[in-house]
């Protein structure tokens, strides 16, 4: 096991009606005026936005609003938010939504006190040394941004989708997680969220670090719980237990718990970010296509942990033929994704003729000559993985 620091100070407030506490929580964490950030309208239709405003008013917190954040959030909304936040002198960001909304709120939080272009942080030109606090009311278990120090933004000019990781400044100070808020999620969004949270665990699980039995078993356990709960939530959208387990799984998948002491991989995410940047597909759907392709390539080049995953997560019988074991595990993963209504190929994703040259070039321009850690992928390797997803 590698040395590590694990520090995850977010205050999670979980359960029915917990959004009523948002005003008190904002005040407890020092807010006087919050900027509410939300998406394309689901929180308006569900009445959540009104309930949040009411709770803020009751606590004596004033607010301004930035709505209309789109999935795969873009830089132009961040610039708009930074200007608005400065003009309104808001002192805390309050994200009411999913990963796209939370990531935009984090980007604004970092950008407001910075005397330069916030994009500098994403391209490594500047470091985040201070940020406004971020609070969250989560409406979709998927990206795990409610417990992570990460934000992912796409620069519209050039379609460059980049992630920034600053846990010491960008981890939310509180996250309200009411599973009932996810009852309105369409089954496709639920399924995409499931693929994303599974991917967050698998990026950590596929490691070369030895003697990480606790991390391995946590990953396997949470994956098995997701595999059990996801069909229940899709078949019965108001199944509180299933929604609650998925909501907590999405957080545990990405706040660092599952990867402590491991060198993590993340190649599949970087491959996917190129796809969602160029074709604006849902991140989780892109992962359902690319992760099994990555695993298939690994079954050929570095099979050990893929075989272990097949045996322990998918109950594939042990055999000396590790590649056959690994391939059966991948088949079961694909069958599971398919049963949830997720795409398995570029064409099912709606991308009939992906520009693999452009995807590969952009990936290595953004992430360097070698991508990932389980096997450090060259351009040729990345190209082969994209081709396996055709
Ligand atoms: O915009 P509205 O109208 O709110 O609708 C949203 C959106 O269309 C809808 N939705 C959310 N909650 C709902 C709901 N519809 C009905 N009922 C509800 N309760 O769902 C759609 C997707 O929302 P979005 O926020 O985009 O989903 P998600 O949480 O999957 O976030 C995806 C973004 O997060 C990034 C992805 O790349 C992508 O840009 N990621 C962020 C990470 C992080 N910050 O740590 C890590 C991830 O790996 C990921 O890359
Ligand atoms: Zn993800």
Coordinates of C-alpha atoms and ligand atoms in Angstrom, one line a residue:
X1 CA 0.0 0.0 0.0
X2 CA 1.3 3.5 -0.9
X3 CA 1.5 6.4 1.6
X4 CA -1.5 8.6 1.5
X5 CA -3.3 11.5 3.1
X6 CA -7.1 11.1 3.3
X7 CA -8.9 14.2 4.3
X8 CA -12.6 14.5 3.4
X9 CA -14.2 17.2 5.5
X10 CA -17.5 17.6 3.7
X11 CA -20.5 17.5 6.0
X12 CA -23.0 15.1 4.5
X13 CA -26.6 15.5 5.5
X14 CA -28.5 12.5 4.2
X15 CA -32.2 11.5 4.1
X16 CA -35.8 12.6 3.6
X17 CA -36.6 16.4 3.7
X18 CA -33.0 17.3 4.4
X19 CA -33.1 20.2 1.9
X20 CA -35.1 22.0 4.6
X21 CA -31.7 22.4 6.4
X22 CA -30.0 24.2 3.6
X23 CA -30.4 27.7 5.1
X24 CA -29.1 26.6 8.5
X25 CA -26.2 24.8 6.9
X26 CA -25.2 27.8 4.8
X27 CA -25.3 30.0 7.8
X28 CA -23.3 27.5 9.9
X29 CA -20.6 27.5 7.2
X30 CA -20.4 31.3 7.2
X31 CA -22.6 32.4 4.3
X32 CA -24.5 35.7 4.2
X33 CA -25.4 35.7 0.6
X34 CA -25.3 32.6 -1.6
X35 CA -25.4 32.3 -5.4
X36 CA -27.8 29.4 -6.3
X37 CA -26.6 27.5 -9.4
X38 CA -28.9 25.1 -11.2
X39 CA -29.5 23.4 -14.5
X40 CA -32.0 23.3 -17.3
X41 CA -35.1 23.3 -15.2
X42 CA -35.7 20.0 -13.4
X43 CA -35.3 21.7 -10.0
X44 CA -37.9 24.3 -11.1
X45 CA -40.4 21.7 -12.2
X46 CA -40.0 19.6 -9.1
X47 CA -40.4 22.6 -6.8
X48 CA -37.0 22.0 -5.2
X49 CA -35.7 25.4 -6.1
X50 CA -38.6 27.1 -4.3
X51 CA -38.1 25.0 -1.2
X52 CA -34.4 25.9 -1.2
X53 CA -35.2 29.6 -1.5
X54 CA -37.7 29.3 1.3
X55 CA -35.2 27.6 3.6
X56 CA -32.6 30.3 2.9
X57 CA -35.1 33.0 3.6
X58 CA -36.0 31.4 6.9
X59 CA -32.4 31.3 7.9
X60 CA -31.9 35.0 6.9
X61 CA -29.6 34.2 4.0
X62 CA -30.0 36.3 0.8
X63 CA -29.3 34.9 -2.6
X64 CA -28.9 35.5 -6.3
X65 CA -29.3 32.9 -9.1
X66 CA -27.5 31.4 -12.1
X67 CA -29.7 28.9 -13.9
X68 CA -29.4 27.1 -17.3
X69 CA -26.3 25.0 -16.7
X70 CA -26.2 22.3 -19.3
X71 CA -24.9 18.8 -19.1
X72 CA -21.2 18.8 -20.0
X73 CA -21.0 22.3 -18.6
X74 CA -19.1 25.0 -20.5
X75 CA -16.8 27.9 -19.8
X76 CA -19.1 30.6 -20.9
X77 CA -21.5 29.9 -18.0
X78 CA -18.5 30.1 -15.6
X79 CA -17.5 33.6 -16.9
X80 CA -21.2 34.7 -16.5
X81 CA -21.3 33.3 -13.0
X82 CA -18.0 34.9 -12.0
X83 CA -19.3 38.4 -13.1
X84 CA -22.6 37.9 -11.4
X85 CA -21.1 36.6 -8.2
X86 CA -18.8 39.6 -8.0
X87 CA -21.5 42.1 -8.8
X88 CA -23.9 40.6 -6.2
X89 CA -21.1 40.1 -3.7
X90 CA -22.2 36.5 -2.9
X91 CA -19.9 34.8 -0.5
X92 CA -20.9 31.1 -1.0
X93 CA -21.8 29.0 -4.0
X94 CA -24.9 26.8 -3.6
X95 CA -25.2 24.1 -6.3
X96 CA -28.7 22.6 -6.6
X97 CA -28.3 19.8 -9.1
X98 CA -25.9 17.2 -10.4
X99 CA -22.3 17.1 -11.5
X100 CA -22.6 19.7 -14.2
X101 CA -24.1 22.2 -11.8
X102 CA -21.7 21.4 -9.0
X103 CA -18.7 21.6 -11.3
X104 CA -19.7 25.0 -12.6
X105 CA -20.2 26.2 -9.0
X106 CA -16.7 25.0 -8.1
X107 CA -15.2 26.7 -11.2
X108 CA -16.9 30.0 -10.3
X109 CA -15.8 29.6 -6.6
X110 CA -12.2 29.3 -7.8
X111 CA -12.6 32.1 -10.4
X112 CA -14.1 34.8 -8.2
X113 CA -11.1 35.6 -6.1
X114 CA -8.6 35.1 -8.9
X115 CA -7.3 38.1 -10.8
X116 CA -7.1 36.3 -14.2
X117 CA -8.8 33.8 -16.5
X118 CA -10.3 30.9 -14.5
X119 CA -9.3 28.5 -17.3
X120 CA -5.7 29.0 -16.3
X121 CA -6.4 26.6 -13.5
X122 CA -7.6 23.8 -15.8
X123 CA -4.6 24.1 -18.2
X124 CA -2.1 24.2 -15.3
X125 CA -1.1 27.8 -15.8
X126 CA -2.1 28.8 -12.3
X127 CA -2.8 27.1 -9.0
X128 CA -6.0 27.6 -6.9
X129 CA -4.9 29.1 -3.6
X130 CA -8.3 30.3 -2.4
X131 CA -12.0 29.8 -3.4
X132 CA -15.4 30.6 -2.1
X133 CA -17.0 27.8 -0.2
X134 CA -19.3 25.5 -2.1
X135 CA -22.5 23.9 -0.7
X136 CA -24.5 21.3 -2.5
X137 CA -28.1 20.0 -2.8
X138 CA -27.7 16.8 -4.9
X139 CA -30.3 15.7 -7.3
X140 CA -28.6 12.9 -9.2
X141 CA -26.1 10.2 -8.0
X142 CA -23.5 10.0 -10.7
X143 CA -20.5 12.2 -10.9
X144 CA -19.7 12.2 -7.2
X145 CA -18.8 15.9 -7.3
X146 CA -20.8 16.3 -4.0
X147 CA -17.9 14.6 -2.2
X148 CA -14.9 15.2 -4.6
X149 CA -12.5 18.0 -5.0
X150 CA -12.8 17.8 -8.8
X151 CA -14.5 19.9 -11.4
X152 CA -14.8 19.2 -15.1
X153 CA -15.5 22.0 -17.6
X154 CA -15.5 22.2 -21.4
X155 CA -14.0 25.2 -23.2
X156 CA -16.4 25.8 -26.1
X157 CA -13.7 27.2 -28.3
X158 CA -11.8 24.1 -29.3
X159 CA -14.1 21.7 -27.4
X160 CA -11.5 21.0 -24.8
X161 CA -12.9 19.1 -21.8
X162 CA -10.5 19.3 -18.8
X163 CA -10.7 18.3 -15.1
X164 CA -9.2 20.2 -12.2
X165 CA -8.5 18.5 -8.8
X166 CA -8.1 20.8 -5.8
X167 CA -9.6 18.9 -2.8
X168 CA -8.2 21.4 -0.2
X169 CA -10.3 24.2 -1.7
X170 CA -13.0 22.8 -3.9
X171 CA -14.5 19.9 -1.9
X172 CA -18.0 21.1 -0.9
X173 CA -18.3 22.2 2.8
X174 CA -21.7 20.5 3.0
X175 CA -23.8 18.2 0.7
X176 CA -27.4 17.6 1.3
X177 CA -28.5 14.2 -0.1
X178 CA -32.2 13.4 -0.1
X179 CA -32.8 10.2 -2.1
X180 CA -36.4 11.3 -2.8
X181 CA -35.1 14.1 -4.9
X182 CA -33.9 11.5 -7.4
X183 CA -37.4 9.9 -7.9
X184 CA -37.9 12.1 -10.9
X185 CA -34.8 11.0 -12.7
X186 CA -35.5 9.4 -16.1
X187 CA -34.3 5.8 -16.3
X188 CA -31.6 6.7 -18.8
X189 CA -30.1 9.3 -16.5
X190 CA -30.3 6.8 -13.6
X191 CA -28.4 4.2 -15.7
X192 CA -25.8 6.7 -16.9
X193 CA -25.2 7.7 -13.3
X194 CA -24.8 4.0 -12.4
X195 CA -22.2 3.6 -15.1
X196 CA -20.3 6.6 -13.9
X197 CA -20.1 5.6 -10.3
X198 CA -19.1 2.1 -11.2
X199 CA -16.4 3.6 -13.4
X200 CA -15.1 5.8 -10.5
X201 CA -14.6 2.6 -8.5
X202 CA -13.0 0.7 -11.3
X203 CA -10.6 3.5 -12.1
X204 CA -9.3 3.0 -8.6
X205 CA -9.6 -0.8 -8.5
X206 CA -7.4 -1.4 -11.6
X207 CA -4.1 -0.6 -10.0
X208 CA -0.7 -2.2 -9.9
X209 CA -0.2 -1.3 -6.2
X210 CA 0.1 -4.4 -4.1
X211 CA -1.3 -5.2 -0.7
X212 CA -4.4 -3.1 -1.0
X213 CA -6.9 -5.7 0.2
X214 CA -9.1 -3.2 2.2
X215 CA -9.4 -0.9 -0.9
X216 CA -10.0 -3.9 -3.1
X217 CA -12.7 -5.3 -0.9
X218 CA -14.4 -2.0 -0.5
X219 CA -14.4 -1.5 -4.3
X220 CA -15.8 -5.0 -4.8
X221 CA -18.5 -4.6 -2.1
X222 CA -19.7 -1.2 -3.4
X223 CA -19.8 -2.5 -7.0
X224 CA -21.9 -5.5 -5.9
X225 CA -24.3 -3.3 -4.0
X226 CA -24.7 -1.0 -7.1
X227 CA -25.3 -4.1 -9.3
X228 CA -28.1 -5.2 -6.9
X229 CA -29.7 -1.8 -6.4
X230 CA -29.6 -0.3 -9.9
X231 CA -32.3 -2.5 -11.5
X232 CA -34.6 -1.9 -8.5
X233 CA -34.3 1.9 -9.0
X234 CA -34.8 1.7 -12.7
X235 CA -37.9 -0.7 -12.4
X236 CA -39.3 1.2 -9.4
X237 CA -38.2 4.9 -9.6
X238 CA -39.8 5.6 -6.2
X239 CA -38.0 2.7 -4.3
X240 CA -36.5 4.8 -1.5
X241 CA -34.1 2.1 -0.4
X242 CA -32.7 1.5 -3.8
X243 CA -32.4 5.3 -4.5
X244 CA -30.8 5.8 -1.1
X245 CA -28.2 3.1 -1.6
X246 CA -27.3 4.4 -5.1
X247 CA -27.0 7.9 -3.8
X248 CA -24.6 7.0 -1.1
X249 CA -22.7 4.6 -3.5
X250 CA -22.2 7.5 -5.9
X251 CA -20.5 9.5 -3.1
X252 CA -18.4 6.7 -1.7
X253 CA -17.3 5.8 -5.3
X254 CA -15.6 9.2 -5.8
X255 CA -14.6 10.9 -2.5
X256 CA -11.4 8.9 -2.3
X257 CA -12.4 6.2 0.1
X258 CA -12.2 3.4 -2.4
X259 CA -8.7 4.3 -3.7
X260 CA -6.7 5.1 -0.6
X261 CA -3.2 3.8 -0.9
X262 CA -3.6 2.9 -4.6
X263 CA -2.1 4.3 -7.7
X264 CA -5.3 5.0 -9.6
X265 CA -5.7 4.7 -13.4
X266 CA -8.2 7.1 -15.0
X267 CA -7.4 6.4 -18.6
X268 CA -11.0 5.4 -19.4
X269 CA -12.3 8.7 -18.0
X270 CA -9.8 10.6 -20.1
X271 CA -10.7 8.6 -23.2
X272 CA -14.4 9.4 -22.4
X273 CA -13.9 13.1 -21.8
X274 CA -12.7 13.4 -25.4
X275 CA -15.9 11.7 -26.6
X276 CA -18.2 13.8 -24.6
X277 CA -16.3 17.0 -25.5
X278 CA -16.5 16.3 -29.2
X279 CA -20.0 14.7 -29.5
X280 CA -21.7 16.1 -26.3
X281 CA -22.9 12.6 -25.2
X282 CA -23.8 11.9 -21.6
X283 CA -20.6 11.1 -19.6
X284 CA -21.9 7.9 -18.1
X285 CA -23.1 6.6 -21.5
X286 CA -19.7 7.3 -22.9
X287 CA -18.1 5.3 -20.1
X288 CA -20.5 2.4 -20.7
X289 CA -19.0 2.2 -24.2
X290 CA -15.3 2.9 -23.4
X291 CA -14.7 1.1 -20.1
X292 CA -15.5 -2.4 -21.4
X293 CA -13.3 -1.6 -24.5
X294 CA -10.4 -0.6 -22.2
X295 CA -10.9 -3.8 -20.2
X296 CA -10.9 -5.9 -23.3
X297 CA -7.6 -4.3 -24.4
X298 CA -6.2 -5.0 -20.9
X299 CA -7.3 -8.6 -21.0
X300 CA -4.8 -8.9 -23.8
X301 CA -2.0 -6.8 -22.2
X302 CA -2.2 -7.0 -18.4
X303 CA -4.9 -9.4 -17.4
X304 CA -4.3 -10.0 -13.7
X305 CA -6.6 -7.5 -12.0
X306 CA -9.3 -7.8 -14.7
X307 CA -9.5 -11.5 -14.0
X308 CA -9.7 -10.9 -10.2
X309 CA -12.5 -8.4 -10.9
X310 CA -14.4 -11.0 -13.0
X311 CA -14.1 -13.6 -10.2
X312 CA -14.9 -11.4 -7.2
X313 CA -17.4 -8.9 -8.7
X314 CA -19.2 -11.1 -11.3
X315 CA -18.7 -14.5 -9.7
X316 CA -16.9 -16.0 -12.7
X317 CA -15.5 -19.4 -11.8
X318 CA -11.7 -19.5 -11.1
X319 CA -9.7 -21.0 -13.9
X320 CA -6.0 -21.1 -15.0
X321 CA -7.0 -19.3 -18.2
X322 CA -7.0 -15.8 -16.9
X323 CA -7.9 -14.2 -20.2
X324 CA -11.0 -16.3 -20.6
X325 CA -12.0 -15.4 -17.0
X326 CA -11.4 -11.7 -17.7
X327 CA -13.4 -11.9 -21.0
X328 CA -16.4 -13.5 -19.2
X329 CA -16.3 -10.8 -16.6
X330 CA -16.4 -8.1 -19.3
X331 CA -19.2 -9.9 -21.0
X332 CA -21.2 -9.9 -17.8
X333 CA -20.5 -6.2 -17.3
X334 CA -21.7 -5.4 -20.8
X335 CA -24.8 -7.5 -20.3
X336 CA -25.5 -5.6 -17.1
X337 CA -25.1 -2.2 -18.9
X338 CA -27.3 -3.4 -21.7
X339 CA -30.0 -4.5 -19.2
X340 CA -30.0 -1.0 -17.9
X341 CA -30.6 0.4 -21.4
X342 CA -27.0 1.8 -21.8
X343 CA -25.2 1.9 -25.1
X344 CA -22.2 -0.5 -25.7
X345 CA -20.8 0.9 -28.9
X346 CA -20.1 4.2 -30.6
X347 CA -23.0 3.6 -32.9
X348 CA -25.4 2.9 -30.0
X349 CA -24.1 6.1 -28.5
X350 CA -25.3 7.9 -31.6
X351 CA -21.9 8.4 -33.0
X352 CA -21.9 6.6 -36.3
X353 CA -18.4 7.4 -37.6
X354 CA -16.2 8.6 -34.7
X355 CA -13.2 10.6 -35.7
X356 CA -10.7 8.3 -33.9
X357 CA -7.7 10.3 -35.2
X358 CA -9.0 13.5 -33.7
X359 CA -10.1 11.8 -30.4
X360 CA -6.6 10.3 -30.1
X361 CA -4.7 13.4 -30.9
X362 CA -6.7 15.5 -28.6
X363 CA -6.4 13.0 -25.8
X364 CA -2.6 12.9 -25.9
X365 CA -2.4 16.7 -26.5
X366 CA -4.4 17.2 -23.3
X367 CA -3.0 14.4 -21.2
X368 CA 0.5 13.8 -22.4
X369 CA 2.3 11.0 -24.3
X370 CA 1.3 8.3 -21.9
X371 CA -2.2 8.1 -20.4
X372 CA -3.3 6.1 -17.4
X373 CA -1.3 3.9 -15.0
X374 CA -2.5 0.3 -15.0
X375 CA -0.8 0.3 -18.4
X376 CA 0.5 3.6 -19.6
X377 CA -1.2 4.0 -23.0
X378 CA 0.6 5.2 -26.0
X379 CA -1.2 6.9 -28.9
X380 CA -1.4 3.5 -30.7
X381 CA -2.9 1.9 -27.6
X382 CA -5.5 4.6 -27.2
X383 CA -6.4 4.3 -30.9
X384 CA -6.9 0.5 -30.5
X385 CA -9.2 1.0 -27.5
X386 CA -11.3 3.6 -29.4
X387 CA -11.5 1.0 -32.2
X388 CA -12.6 -1.7 -29.8
X389 CA -15.6 0.5 -29.0
X390 CA -16.8 0.6 -32.7
Ligands
LIG1 O1 -30.4 20.3 -16.1 P1 -31.6 19.7 -15.5 O2 -32.9 20.2 -16.0 O3 -31.5 19.8 -14.0 O4 -31.6 18.1 -15.8 C1 -30.5 17.3 -15.5 C2 -29.6 17.0 -16.7 O5 -30.3 17.0 -17.9 C3 -31.0 15.9 -15.2 N1 -31.4 15.8 -13.7 C4 -30.6 16.0 -12.7 N2 -31.2 15.7 -11.5 C5 -32.5 15.4 -11.9 C6 -32.6 15.5 -13.3 N3 -33.8 15.2 -14.0 C7 -34.8 14.9 -13.2 N4 -34.8 14.7 -11.9 C8 -33.7 15.0 -11.2 N5 -33.7 14.8 -9.9 O6 -30.0 15.0 -15.4 C9 -29.2 15.5 -16.5 C10 -27.7 15.3 -16.2 O7 -27.3 16.2 -15.2 P2 -25.7 16.3 -15.0 O8 -25.5 17.3 -13.8 O9 -25.0 16.6 -16.2 O10 -25.3 14.8 -14.5 P3 -24.1 14.3 -13.8 O11 -24.2 14.3 -12.4 O12 -23.9 12.9 -14.4 O13 -22.8 15.2 -14.2 C11 -22.1 15.0 -15.4 C12 -20.9 15.9 -15.5 O14 -20.0 15.7 -14.4 C13 -18.7 15.4 -14.9 C14 -19.0 14.8 -16.3 O15 -17.9 14.8 -17.1 C15 -20.1 15.7 -16.8 O16 -19.6 16.9 -17.3 N6 -17.9 14.7 -14.0 C16 -17.5 15.3 -12.8 C17 -16.7 14.7 -11.9 C18 -16.3 15.4 -10.6 N7 -16.6 16.7 -10.5 O17 -15.7 14.8 -9.7 C19 -16.2 13.4 -12.0 C20 -16.9 12.6 -13.1 O18 -16.1 11.6 -13.6 C21 -17.4 13.4 -14.3 O19 -16.4 13.5 -15.3
LIG2 ZN1 -17.0 10.0 -14.1

